[in-house]
Amino acid sequence: MTRAILILFVVFGLAACGEPDAPKGRPKVAPPPTPLSVTKAPAAPAGPGAAVAAVSGDGMLQAASVSQLESLPRLNAKVFSVSGGDPALNGLVTYFGLFAGADEGWRVYPIGDFNEWRVVESAPGKVVLAVRQDVAADDGSIKNSPRFIHVSFDNTGDVPPDAISVASSD
């Protein structure tokens, strides 16, 4: 009996400890969101739906064109694509954005038109994407061209730079 009580004290004591504080100078990072899990069929609505009018403005039209987004909160950056290219050949017009503050918003830099991309590395001043950029051959066939895009930027100032560096490697 006393052994069971001792085990309970240890378990509850460890549970009360929580996570250690983040090292000085570094903010705590929020844990990743829990994936949405649906285990049953949706119930019928509780009542009639509310009428919602369409939002107008050029900004909303541009936002609706976003087809892929990778947020990089530790860098105050994001990589995103908008629909607009040839959907069969490099249809993802891709940009890199750095947050310049509440007054200016985002500085956006074009980095290329790709058929597919994903961020494979990110660190202060550097983001690397694995991309597939297809090329039409003379005979009409499409050649897949996988490679890496290296985005480098100065992140030492208070505001993002006027230009970034974009280079590729195999």
PDB file of N, CA and C in Angstrom, residues 64-168:
ATOM      1  N   ALA A  64      -6.788  35.085 -52.823  1.00  0.00           N
ATOM      2  CA  ALA A  64      -7.462  33.875 -53.291  1.00  0.00           C
ATOM      3  C   ALA A  64      -6.607  33.111 -54.291  1.00  0.00           C
ATOM      4  N   SER A  65      -5.636  33.772 -54.892  1.00  0.00           N
ATOM      5  CA  SER A  65      -4.751  33.112 -55.851  1.00  0.00           C
ATOM      6  C   SER A  65      -3.651  32.304 -55.177  1.00  0.00           C
ATOM      7  N   VAL A  66      -3.423  32.504 -53.870  1.00  0.00           N
ATOM      8  CA  VAL A  66      -2.377  31.766 -53.172  1.00  0.00           C
ATOM      9  C   VAL A  66      -2.725  30.291 -53.182  1.00  0.00           C
ATOM     10  N   SER A  67      -1.800  29.464 -53.667  1.00  0.00           N
ATOM     11  CA  SER A  67      -2.068  28.041 -53.787  1.00  0.00           C
ATOM     12  C   SER A  67      -1.197  27.194 -52.855  1.00  0.00           C
ATOM     13  N   GLN A  68      -0.103  27.763 -52.348  1.00  0.00           N
ATOM     14  CA  GLN A  68       0.771  27.039 -51.421  1.00  0.00           C
ATOM     15  C   GLN A  68       1.459  28.062 -50.537  1.00  0.00           C
ATOM     16  N   LEU A  69       1.623  27.727 -49.260  1.00  0.00           N
ATOM     17  CA  LEU A  69       2.226  28.650 -48.298  1.00  0.00           C
ATOM     18  C   LEU A  69       3.037  27.871 -47.282  1.00  0.00           C
ATOM     19  N   GLU A  70       4.247  28.335 -47.019  1.00  0.00           N
ATOM     20  CA  GLU A  70       5.085  27.785 -45.949  1.00  0.00           C
ATOM     21  C   GLU A  70       5.495  28.958 -45.070  1.00  0.00           C
ATOM     22  N   SER A  71       4.962  29.003 -43.872  1.00  0.00           N
ATOM     23  CA  SER A  71       5.279  30.070 -42.933  1.00  0.00           C
ATOM     24  C   SER A  71       6.556  29.714 -42.177  1.00  0.00           C
ATOM     25  N   LEU A  72       7.434  30.702 -42.011  1.00  0.00           N
ATOM     26  CA  LEU A  72       8.701  30.522 -41.303  1.00  0.00           C
ATOM     27  C   LEU A  72       8.758  31.547 -40.164  1.00  0.00           C
ATOM     28  N   PRO A  73       7.975  31.349 -39.095  1.00  0.00           N
ATOM     29  CA  PRO A  73       7.825  32.370 -38.062  1.00  0.00           C
ATOM     30  C   PRO A  73       9.118  32.746 -37.357  1.00  0.00           C
ATOM     31  N   ARG A  74      10.054  31.833 -37.194  1.00  0.00           N
ATOM     32  CA  ARG A  74      11.317  32.168 -36.516  1.00  0.00           C
ATOM     33  C   ARG A  74      12.149  33.156 -37.329  1.00  0.00           C
ATOM     34  N   LEU A  75      11.894  33.227 -38.634  1.00  0.00           N
ATOM     35  CA  LEU A  75      12.630  34.150 -39.504  1.00  0.00           C
ATOM     36  C   LEU A  75      11.796  35.366 -39.872  1.00  0.00           C
ATOM     37  N   ASN A  76      10.562  35.445 -39.377  1.00  0.00           N
ATOM     38  CA  ASN A  76       9.614  36.472 -39.819  1.00  0.00           C
ATOM     39  C   ASN A  76       9.514  36.450 -41.339  1.00  0.00           C
ATOM     40  N   ALA A  77       9.384  35.246 -41.884  1.00  0.00           N
ATOM     41  CA  ALA A  77       9.402  35.066 -43.330  1.00  0.00           C
ATOM     42  C   ALA A  77       8.338  34.061 -43.757  1.00  0.00           C
ATOM     43  N   LYS A  78       8.114  34.003 -45.059  1.00  0.00           N
ATOM     44  CA  LYS A  78       7.236  32.998 -45.641  1.00  0.00           C
ATOM     45  C   LYS A  78       7.636  32.783 -47.089  1.00  0.00           C
ATOM     46  N   VAL A  79       7.339  31.593 -47.581  1.00  0.00           N
ATOM     47  CA  VAL A  79       7.472  31.268 -48.990  1.00  0.00           C
ATOM     48  C   VAL A  79       6.060  30.930 -49.443  1.00  0.00           C
ATOM     49  N   PHE A  80       5.653  31.498 -50.576  1.00  0.00           N
ATOM     50  CA  PHE A  80       4.301  31.211 -51.053  1.00  0.00           C
ATOM     51  C   PHE A  80       4.252  31.260 -52.569  1.00  0.00           C
ATOM     52  N   SER A  81       3.242  30.583 -53.102  1.00  0.00           N
ATOM     53  CA  SER A  81       3.031  30.555 -54.546  1.00  0.00           C
ATOM     54  C   SER A  81       1.625  31.021 -54.850  1.00  0.00           C
ATOM     55  N   VAL A  82       1.487  31.640 -56.006  1.00  0.00           N
ATOM     56  CA  VAL A  82       0.170  32.014 -56.508  1.00  0.00           C
ATOM     57  C   VAL A  82      -0.050  31.308 -57.841  1.00  0.00           C
ATOM     58  N   SER A  83      -1.293  31.008 -58.111  1.00  0.00           N
ATOM     59  CA  SER A  83      -1.628  30.426 -59.402  1.00  0.00           C
ATOM     60  C   SER A  83      -1.457  31.506 -60.449  1.00  0.00           C
ATOM     61  N   GLY A  84      -1.013  31.132 -61.607  1.00  0.00           N
ATOM     62  CA  GLY A  84      -0.841  32.152 -62.629  1.00  0.00           C
ATOM     63  C   GLY A  84       0.019  31.712 -63.779  1.00  0.00           C
ATOM     64  N   GLY A  85       0.852  30.741 -63.555  1.00  0.00           N
ATOM     65  CA  GLY A  85       1.672  30.225 -64.632  1.00  0.00           C
ATOM     66  C   GLY A  85       0.900  29.158 -65.395  1.00  0.00           C
ATOM     67  N   ASP A  86       1.558  28.521 -66.317  1.00  0.00           N
ATOM     68  CA  ASP A  86       0.964  27.418 -67.070  1.00  0.00           C
ATOM     69  C   ASP A  86       0.794  26.249 -66.106  1.00  0.00           C
ATOM     70  N   PRO A  87      -0.435  25.785 -65.838  1.00  0.00           N
ATOM     71  CA  PRO A  87      -0.625  24.727 -64.847  1.00  0.00           C
ATOM     72  C   PRO A  87       0.056  23.412 -65.231  1.00  0.00           C
ATOM     73  N   ALA A  88       0.344  23.195 -66.489  1.00  0.00           N
ATOM     74  CA  ALA A  88       1.022  21.967 -66.903  1.00  0.00           C
ATOM     75  C   ALA A  88       2.532  22.094 -66.825  1.00  0.00           C
ATOM     76  N   LEU A  89       3.034  23.316 -66.779  1.00  0.00           N
ATOM     77  CA  LEU A  89       4.479  23.531 -66.811  1.00  0.00           C
ATOM     78  C   LEU A  89       4.826  24.710 -65.905  1.00  0.00           C
ATOM     79  N   ASN A  90       5.258  24.430 -64.679  1.00  0.00           N
ATOM     80  CA  ASN A  90       5.713  25.460 -63.745  1.00  0.00           C
ATOM     81  C   ASN A  90       4.628  26.480 -63.411  1.00  0.00           C
ATOM     82  N   GLY A  91       3.477  25.990 -62.978  1.00  0.00           N
ATOM     83  CA  GLY A  91       2.344  26.862 -62.687  1.00  0.00           C
ATOM     84  C   GLY A  91       2.396  27.565 -61.352  1.00  0.00           C
ATOM     85  N   LEU A  92       3.407  27.301 -60.519  1.00  0.00           N
ATOM     86  CA  LEU A  92       3.494  27.931 -59.205  1.00  0.00           C
ATOM     87  C   LEU A  92       4.460  29.116 -59.266  1.00  0.00           C
ATOM     88  N   VAL A  93       3.909  30.307 -59.381  1.00  0.00           N
ATOM     89  CA  VAL A  93       4.711  31.532 -59.380  1.00  0.00           C
ATOM     90  C   VAL A  93       5.042  31.789 -57.908  1.00  0.00           C
ATOM     91  N   THR A  94       6.330  31.642 -57.554  1.00  0.00           N
ATOM     92  CA  THR A  94       6.728  31.533 -56.157  1.00  0.00           C
ATOM     93  C   THR A  94       7.488  32.763 -55.676  1.00  0.00           C
ATOM     94  N   TYR A  95       7.190  33.156 -54.427  1.00  0.00           N
ATOM     95  CA  TYR A  95       7.754  34.361 -53.827  1.00  0.00           C
ATOM     96  C   TYR A  95       8.290  34.058 -52.436  1.00  0.00           C
ATOM     97  N   PHE A  96       9.219  34.910 -51.995  1.00  0.00           N
ATOM     98  CA  PHE A  96       9.742  34.883 -50.635  1.00  0.00           C
ATOM     99  C   PHE A  96       9.349  36.199 -49.995  1.00  0.00           C
ATOM    100  N   GLY A  97       8.795  36.153 -48.792  1.00  0.00           N
ATOM    101  CA  GLY A  97       8.375  37.371 -48.108  1.00  0.00           C
ATOM    102  C   GLY A  97       9.057  37.516 -46.768  1.00  0.00           C
ATOM    103  N   LEU A  98       9.473  38.741 -46.438  1.00  0.00           N
ATOM    104  CA  LEU A  98      10.031  39.073 -45.129  1.00  0.00           C
ATOM    105  C   LEU A  98       9.156  40.150 -44.501  1.00  0.00           C
ATOM    106  N   PHE A  99       8.806  39.958 -43.243  1.00  0.00           N
ATOM    107  CA  PHE A  99       7.941  40.916 -42.559  1.00  0.00           C
ATOM    108  C   PHE A  99       8.745  42.144 -42.164  1.00  0.00           C
ATOM    109  N   ALA A 100       8.284  43.312 -42.587  1.00  0.00           N
ATOM    110  CA  ALA A 100       8.995  44.565 -42.344  1.00  0.00           C
ATOM    111  C   ALA A 100       8.404  45.365 -41.191  1.00  0.00           C
ATOM    112  N   GLY A 101       7.395  44.855 -40.536  1.00  0.00           N
ATOM    113  CA  GLY A 101       6.773  45.566 -39.422  1.00  0.00           C
ATOM    114  C   GLY A 101       5.343  45.969 -39.754  1.00  0.00           C
ATOM    115  N   ALA A 102       4.657  46.408 -38.728  1.00  0.00           N
ATOM    116  CA  ALA A 102       3.232  46.731 -38.877  1.00  0.00           C
ATOM    117  C   ALA A 102       2.988  47.864 -39.877  1.00  0.00           C
ATOM    118  N   ASP A 103       3.879  48.838 -39.949  1.00  0.00           N
ATOM    119  CA  ASP A 103       3.668  49.965 -40.870  1.00  0.00           C
ATOM    120  C   ASP A 103       3.816  49.568 -42.332  1.00  0.00           C
ATOM    121  N   GLU A 104       4.841  48.801 -42.652  1.00  0.00           N
ATOM    122  CA  GLU A 104       5.109  48.439 -44.044  1.00  0.00           C
ATOM    123  C   GLU A 104       4.464  47.116 -44.451  1.00  0.00           C
ATOM    124  N   GLY A 105       4.335  46.186 -43.530  1.00  0.00           N
ATOM    125  CA  GLY A 105       3.803  44.869 -43.881  1.00  0.00           C
ATOM    126  C   GLY A 105       4.908  43.977 -44.418  1.00  0.00           C
ATOM    127  N   TRP A 106       4.630  43.278 -45.502  1.00  0.00           N
ATOM    128  CA  TRP A 106       5.557  42.305 -46.072  1.00  0.00           C
ATOM    129  C   TRP A 106       6.328  42.882 -47.246  1.00  0.00           C
ATOM    130  N   ARG A 107       7.626  42.596 -47.306  1.00  0.00           N
ATOM    131  CA  ARG A 107       8.420  42.826 -48.518  1.00  0.00           C
ATOM    132  C   ARG A 107       8.453  41.498 -49.250  1.00  0.00           C
ATOM    133  N   VAL A 108       8.087  41.519 -50.511  1.00  0.00           N
ATOM    134  CA  VAL A 108       7.939  40.285 -51.280  1.00  0.00           C
ATOM    135  C   VAL A 108       8.917  40.287 -52.444  1.00  0.00           C
ATOM    136  N   TYR A 109       9.631  39.162 -52.606  1.00  0.00           N
ATOM    137  CA  TYR A 109      10.659  39.012 -53.625  1.00  0.00           C
ATOM    138  C   TYR A 109      10.312  37.802 -54.503  1.00  0.00           C
ATOM    139  N   PRO A 110      10.299  37.942 -55.828  1.00  0.00           N
ATOM    140  CA  PRO A 110      10.049  36.776 -56.684  1.00  0.00           C
ATOM    141  C   PRO A 110      11.257  35.843 -56.682  1.00  0.00           C
ATOM    142  N   ILE A 111      11.004  34.524 -56.589  1.00  0.00           N
ATOM    143  CA  ILE A 111      12.129  33.581 -56.608  1.00  0.00           C
ATOM    144  C   ILE A 111      12.035  32.560 -57.726  1.00  0.00           C
ATOM    145  N   GLY A 112      10.922  32.501 -58.452  1.00  0.00           N
ATOM    146  CA  GLY A 112      10.872  31.609 -59.608  1.00  0.00           C
ATOM    147  C   GLY A 112       9.511  30.993 -59.847  1.00  0.00           C
ATOM    148  N   ASP A 113       9.379  30.361 -61.016  1.00  0.00           N
ATOM    149  CA  ASP A 113       8.172  29.628 -61.392  1.00  0.00           C
ATOM    150  C   ASP A 113       8.523  28.143 -61.358  1.00  0.00           C
ATOM    151  N   PHE A 114       7.791  27.377 -60.551  1.00  0.00           N
ATOM    152  CA  PHE A 114       8.107  25.973 -60.351  1.00  0.00           C
ATOM    153  C   PHE A 114       6.867  25.118 -60.552  1.00  0.00           C
ATOM    154  N   ASN A 115       7.090  23.856 -60.803  1.00  0.00           N
ATOM    155  CA  ASN A 115       5.991  22.908 -60.880  1.00  0.00           C
ATOM    156  C   ASN A 115       5.684  22.353 -59.494  1.00  0.00           C
ATOM    157  N   GLU A 116       6.705  22.340 -58.631  1.00  0.00           N
ATOM    158  CA  GLU A 116       6.561  21.806 -57.282  1.00  0.00           C
ATOM    159  C   GLU A 116       7.700  22.358 -56.434  1.00  0.00           C
ATOM    160  N   TRP A 117       7.447  22.628 -55.147  1.00  0.00           N
ATOM    161  CA  TRP A 117       8.509  23.070 -54.245  1.00  0.00           C
ATOM    162  C   TRP A 117       8.162  22.723 -52.806  1.00  0.00           C
ATOM    163  N   ARG A 118       9.212  22.673 -51.974  1.00  0.00           N
ATOM    164  CA  ARG A 118       9.049  22.556 -50.523  1.00  0.00           C
ATOM    165  C   ARG A 118      10.297  23.104 -49.851  1.00  0.00           C
ATOM    166  N   VAL A 119      10.126  23.685 -48.676  1.00  0.00           N
ATOM    167  CA  VAL A 119      11.246  24.206 -47.899  1.00  0.00           C
ATOM    168  C   VAL A 119      11.937  23.018 -47.233  1.00  0.00           C
ATOM    169  N   VAL A 120      13.258  22.897 -47.441  1.00  0.00           N
ATOM    170  CA  VAL A 120      14.010  21.799 -46.841  1.00  0.00           C
ATOM    171  C   VAL A 120      14.987  22.268 -45.773  1.00  0.00           C
ATOM    172  N   GLU A 121      15.238  23.581 -45.724  1.00  0.00           N
ATOM    173  CA  GLU A 121      16.143  24.120 -44.707  1.00  0.00           C
ATOM    174  C   GLU A 121      15.817  25.583 -44.490  1.00  0.00           C
ATOM    175  N   SER A 122      15.876  26.015 -43.231  1.00  0.00           N
ATOM    176  CA  SER A 122      15.726  27.440 -42.943  1.00  0.00           C
ATOM    177  C   SER A 122      16.570  27.779 -41.723  1.00  0.00           C
ATOM    178  N   ALA A 123      17.267  28.901 -41.812  1.00  0.00           N
ATOM    179  CA  ALA A 123      18.126  29.396 -40.744  1.00  0.00           C
ATOM    180  C   ALA A 123      18.217  30.906 -40.928  1.00  0.00           C
ATOM    181  N   PRO A 124      18.647  31.631 -39.898  1.00  0.00           N
ATOM    182  CA  PRO A 124      18.764  33.073 -40.066  1.00  0.00           C
ATOM    183  C   PRO A 124      19.590  33.432 -41.304  1.00  0.00           C
ATOM    184  N   GLY A 125      18.979  34.186 -42.199  1.00  0.00           N
ATOM    185  CA  GLY A 125      19.656  34.639 -43.408  1.00  0.00           C
ATOM    186  C   GLY A 125      19.649  33.653 -44.557  1.00  0.00           C
ATOM    187  N   LYS A 126      18.978  32.484 -44.383  1.00  0.00           N
ATOM    188  CA  LYS A 126      19.050  31.471 -45.434  1.00  0.00           C
ATOM    189  C   LYS A 126      17.810  30.586 -45.424  1.00  0.00           C
ATOM    190  N   VAL A 127      17.267  30.330 -46.622  1.00  0.00           N
ATOM    191  CA  VAL A 127      16.183  29.365 -46.815  1.00  0.00           C
ATOM    192  C   VAL A 127      16.533  28.570 -48.069  1.00  0.00           C
ATOM    193  N   VAL A 128      16.376  27.243 -48.000  1.00  0.00           N
ATOM    194  CA  VAL A 128      16.653  26.375 -49.142  1.00  0.00           C
ATOM    195  C   VAL A 128      15.372  25.636 -49.505  1.00  0.00           C
ATOM    196  N   LEU A 129      15.039  25.662 -50.800  1.00  0.00           N
ATOM    197  CA  LEU A 129      13.870  24.953 -51.304  1.00  0.00           C
ATOM    198  C   LEU A 129      14.314  23.836 -52.235  1.00  0.00           C
ATOM    199  N   ALA A 130      13.665  22.693 -52.147  1.00  0.00           N
ATOM    200  CA  ALA A 130      13.799  21.646 -53.154  1.00  0.00           C
ATOM    201  C   ALA A 130      12.694  21.937 -54.166  1.00  0.00           C
ATOM    202  N   VAL A 131      13.044  22.065 -55.437  1.00  0.00           N
ATOM    203  CA  VAL A 131      12.065  22.427 -56.459  1.00  0.00           C
ATOM    204  C   VAL A 131      12.126  21.458 -57.630  1.00  0.00           C
ATOM    205  N   ARG A 132      11.036  21.420 -58.347  1.00  0.00           N
ATOM    206  CA  ARG A 132      11.022  20.750 -59.645  1.00  0.00           C
ATOM    207  C   ARG A 132      10.545  21.793 -60.635  1.00  0.00           C
ATOM    208  N   GLN A 133      11.407  22.123 -61.553  1.00  0.00           N
ATOM    209  CA  GLN A 133      11.100  23.104 -62.588  1.00  0.00           C
ATOM    210  C   GLN A 133      11.183  22.362 -63.915  1.00  0.00           C
ATOM    211  N   ASP A 134      10.034  22.163 -64.527  1.00  0.00           N
ATOM    212  CA  ASP A 134       9.986  21.385 -65.757  1.00  0.00           C
ATOM    213  C   ASP A 134      10.356  22.239 -66.961  1.00  0.00           C
ATOM    214  N   VAL A 135      10.952  21.580 -67.967  1.00  0.00           N
ATOM    215  CA  VAL A 135      11.399  22.254 -69.181  1.00  0.00           C
ATOM    216  C   VAL A 135      10.841  21.494 -70.375  1.00  0.00           C
ATOM    217  N   ALA A 136      10.294  22.233 -71.335  1.00  0.00           N
ATOM    218  CA  ALA A 136       9.799  21.602 -72.564  1.00  0.00           C
ATOM    219  C   ALA A 136      10.975  21.367 -73.503  1.00  0.00           C
ATOM    220  N   ALA A 137      11.144  20.122 -73.928  1.00  0.00           N
ATOM    221  CA  ALA A 137      12.221  19.763 -74.857  1.00  0.00           C
ATOM    222  C   ALA A 137      11.795  20.106 -76.285  1.00  0.00           C
ATOM    223  N   ASP A 138      12.768  20.113 -77.199  1.00  0.00           N
ATOM    224  CA  ASP A 138      12.490  20.433 -78.602  1.00  0.00           C
ATOM    225  C   ASP A 138      11.468  19.488 -79.225  1.00  0.00           C
ATOM    226  N   ASP A 139      11.452  18.235 -78.773  1.00  0.00           N
ATOM    227  CA  ASP A 139      10.519  17.255 -79.346  1.00  0.00           C
ATOM    228  C   ASP A 139       9.115  17.340 -78.716  1.00  0.00           C
ATOM    229  N   GLY A 140       8.888  18.286 -77.839  1.00  0.00           N
ATOM    230  CA  GLY A 140       7.581  18.464 -77.204  1.00  0.00           C
ATOM    231  C   GLY A 140       7.424  17.733 -75.884  1.00  0.00           C
ATOM    232  N   SER A 141       8.381  16.899 -75.526  1.00  0.00           N
ATOM    233  CA  SER A 141       8.297  16.207 -74.239  1.00  0.00           C
ATOM    234  C   SER A 141       8.686  17.164 -73.111  1.00  0.00           C
ATOM    235  N   ILE A 142       8.324  16.777 -71.915  1.00  0.00           N
ATOM    236  CA  ILE A 142       8.643  17.601 -70.743  1.00  0.00           C
ATOM    237  C   ILE A 142       9.721  16.907 -69.936  1.00  0.00           C
ATOM    238  N   LYS A 143      10.794  17.645 -69.656  1.00  0.00           N
ATOM    239  CA  LYS A 143      11.916  17.116 -68.883  1.00  0.00           C
ATOM    240  C   LYS A 143      11.801  17.631 -67.449  1.00  0.00           C
ATOM    241  N   ASN A 144      11.785  16.710 -66.487  1.00  0.00           N
ATOM    242  CA  ASN A 144      11.769  17.094 -65.077  1.00  0.00           C
ATOM    243  C   ASN A 144      13.152  17.540 -64.659  1.00  0.00           C
ATOM    244  N   SER A 145      13.225  18.661 -63.998  1.00  0.00           N
ATOM    245  CA  SER A 145      14.510  19.204 -63.591  1.00  0.00           C
ATOM    246  C   SER A 145      14.480  19.513 -62.094  1.00  0.00           C
ATOM    247  N   PRO A 146      14.732  18.499 -61.229  1.00  0.00           N
ATOM    248  CA  PRO A 146      14.770  18.770 -59.791  1.00  0.00           C
ATOM    249  C   PRO A 146      16.082  19.445 -59.407  1.00  0.00           C
ATOM    250  N   ARG A 147      16.012  20.378 -58.482  1.00  0.00           N
ATOM    251  CA  ARG A 147      17.215  21.034 -57.982  1.00  0.00           C
ATOM    252  C   ARG A 147      16.887  21.784 -56.702  1.00  0.00           C
ATOM    253  N   PHE A 148      17.844  22.533 -56.201  1.00  0.00           N
ATOM    254  CA  PHE A 148      17.662  23.311 -54.979  1.00  0.00           C
ATOM    255  C   PHE A 148      17.769  24.794 -55.300  1.00  0.00           C
ATOM    256  N   ILE A 149      16.940  25.578 -54.641  1.00  0.00           N
ATOM    257  CA  ILE A 149      17.001  27.035 -54.737  1.00  0.00           C
ATOM    258  C   ILE A 149      17.446  27.554 -53.372  1.00  0.00           C
ATOM    259  N   HIS A 150      18.531  28.338 -53.360  1.00  0.00           N
ATOM    260  CA  HIS A 150      19.094  28.895 -52.134  1.00  0.00           C
ATOM    261  C   HIS A 150      18.737  30.380 -52.070  1.00  0.00           C
ATOM    262  N   VAL A 151      17.962  30.754 -51.072  1.00  0.00           N
ATOM    263  CA  VAL A 151      17.589  32.149 -50.862  1.00  0.00           C
ATOM    264  C   VAL A 151      18.423  32.665 -49.696  1.00  0.00           C
ATOM    265  N   SER A 152      19.207  33.708 -49.941  1.00  0.00           N
ATOM    266  CA  SER A 152      20.041  34.313 -48.901  1.00  0.00           C
ATOM    267  C   SER A 152      19.610  35.757 -48.723  1.00  0.00           C
ATOM    268  N   PHE A 153      19.618  36.218 -47.480  1.00  0.00           N
ATOM    269  CA  PHE A 153      19.185  37.588 -47.198  1.00  0.00           C
ATOM    270  C   PHE A 153      19.859  38.083 -45.929  1.00  0.00           C
ATOM    271  N   ASP A 154      20.026  39.392 -45.853  1.00  0.00           N
ATOM    272  CA  ASP A 154      20.617  40.024 -44.678  1.00  0.00           C
ATOM    273  C   ASP A 154      19.510  40.212 -43.647  1.00  0.00           C
ATOM    274  N   ASN A 155      19.651  39.564 -42.499  1.00  0.00           N
ATOM    275  CA  ASN A 155      18.639  39.714 -41.465  1.00  0.00           C
ATOM    276  C   ASN A 155      19.193  40.411 -40.229  1.00  0.00           C
ATOM    277  N   THR A 156      20.202  41.247 -40.417  1.00  0.00           N
ATOM    278  CA  THR A 156      20.829  41.908 -39.273  1.00  0.00           C
ATOM    279  C   THR A 156      20.232  43.267 -38.958  1.00  0.00           C
ATOM    280  N   GLY A 157      19.498  43.856 -39.904  1.00  0.00           N
ATOM    281  CA  GLY A 157      18.935  45.182 -39.662  1.00  0.00           C
ATOM    282  C   GLY A 157      17.537  45.122 -39.082  1.00  0.00           C
ATOM    283  N   ASP A 158      16.968  46.302 -38.862  1.00  0.00           N
ATOM    284  CA  ASP A 158      15.613  46.394 -38.331  1.00  0.00           C
ATOM    285  C   ASP A 158      14.562  46.148 -39.401  1.00  0.00           C
ATOM    286  N   VAL A 159      14.921  46.377 -40.657  1.00  0.00           N
ATOM    287  CA  VAL A 159      13.982  46.166 -41.755  1.00  0.00           C
ATOM    288  C   VAL A 159      14.613  45.221 -42.769  1.00  0.00           C
ATOM    289  N   PRO A 160      13.785  44.511 -43.522  1.00  0.00           N
ATOM    290  CA  PRO A 160      14.341  43.604 -44.530  1.00  0.00           C
ATOM    291  C   PRO A 160      15.116  44.356 -45.611  1.00  0.00           C
ATOM    292  N   PRO A 161      15.998  43.667 -46.282  1.00  0.00           N
ATOM    293  CA  PRO A 161      16.806  44.310 -47.328  1.00  0.00           C
ATOM    294  C   PRO A 161      15.958  44.649 -48.552  1.00  0.00           C
ATOM    295  N   ASP A 162      16.487  45.523 -49.407  1.00  0.00           N
ATOM    296  CA  ASP A 162      15.815  45.876 -50.653  1.00  0.00           C
ATOM    297  C   ASP A 162      15.891  44.729 -51.665  1.00  0.00           C
ATOM    298  N   ALA A 163      16.897  43.873 -51.519  1.00  0.00           N
ATOM    299  CA  ALA A 163      17.079  42.750 -52.456  1.00  0.00           C
ATOM    300  C   ALA A 163      17.581  41.540 -51.677  1.00  0.00           C
ATOM    301  N   ILE A 164      17.317  40.365 -52.221  1.00  0.00           N
ATOM    302  CA  ILE A 164      17.816  39.094 -51.685  1.00  0.00           C
ATOM    303  C   ILE A 164      18.635  38.422 -52.766  1.00  0.00           C
ATOM    304  N   SER A 165      19.336  37.346 -52.422  1.00  0.00           N
ATOM    305  CA  SER A 165      20.096  36.576 -53.399  1.00  0.00           C
ATOM    306  C   SER A 165      19.379  35.248 -53.619  1.00  0.00           C
ATOM    307  N   VAL A 166      19.210  34.870 -54.901  1.00  0.00           N
ATOM    308  CA  VAL A 166      18.576  33.597 -55.261  1.00  0.00           C
ATOM    309  C   VAL A 166      19.544  32.865 -56.175  1.00  0.00           C
ATOM    310  N   ALA A 167      19.972  31.673 -55.751  1.00  0.00           N
ATOM    311  CA  ALA A 167      20.918  30.855 -56.524  1.00  0.00           C
ATOM    312  C   ALA A 167      20.380  29.428 -56.565  1.00  0.00           C
ATOM    313  N   SER A 168      20.816  28.657 -57.559  1.00  0.00           N
ATOM    314  CA  SER A 168      20.360  27.272 -57.661  1.00  0.00           C
ATOM    315  C   SER A 168      21.533  26.319 -57.659  1.00  0.00           C
TER     316      SER A 168
END
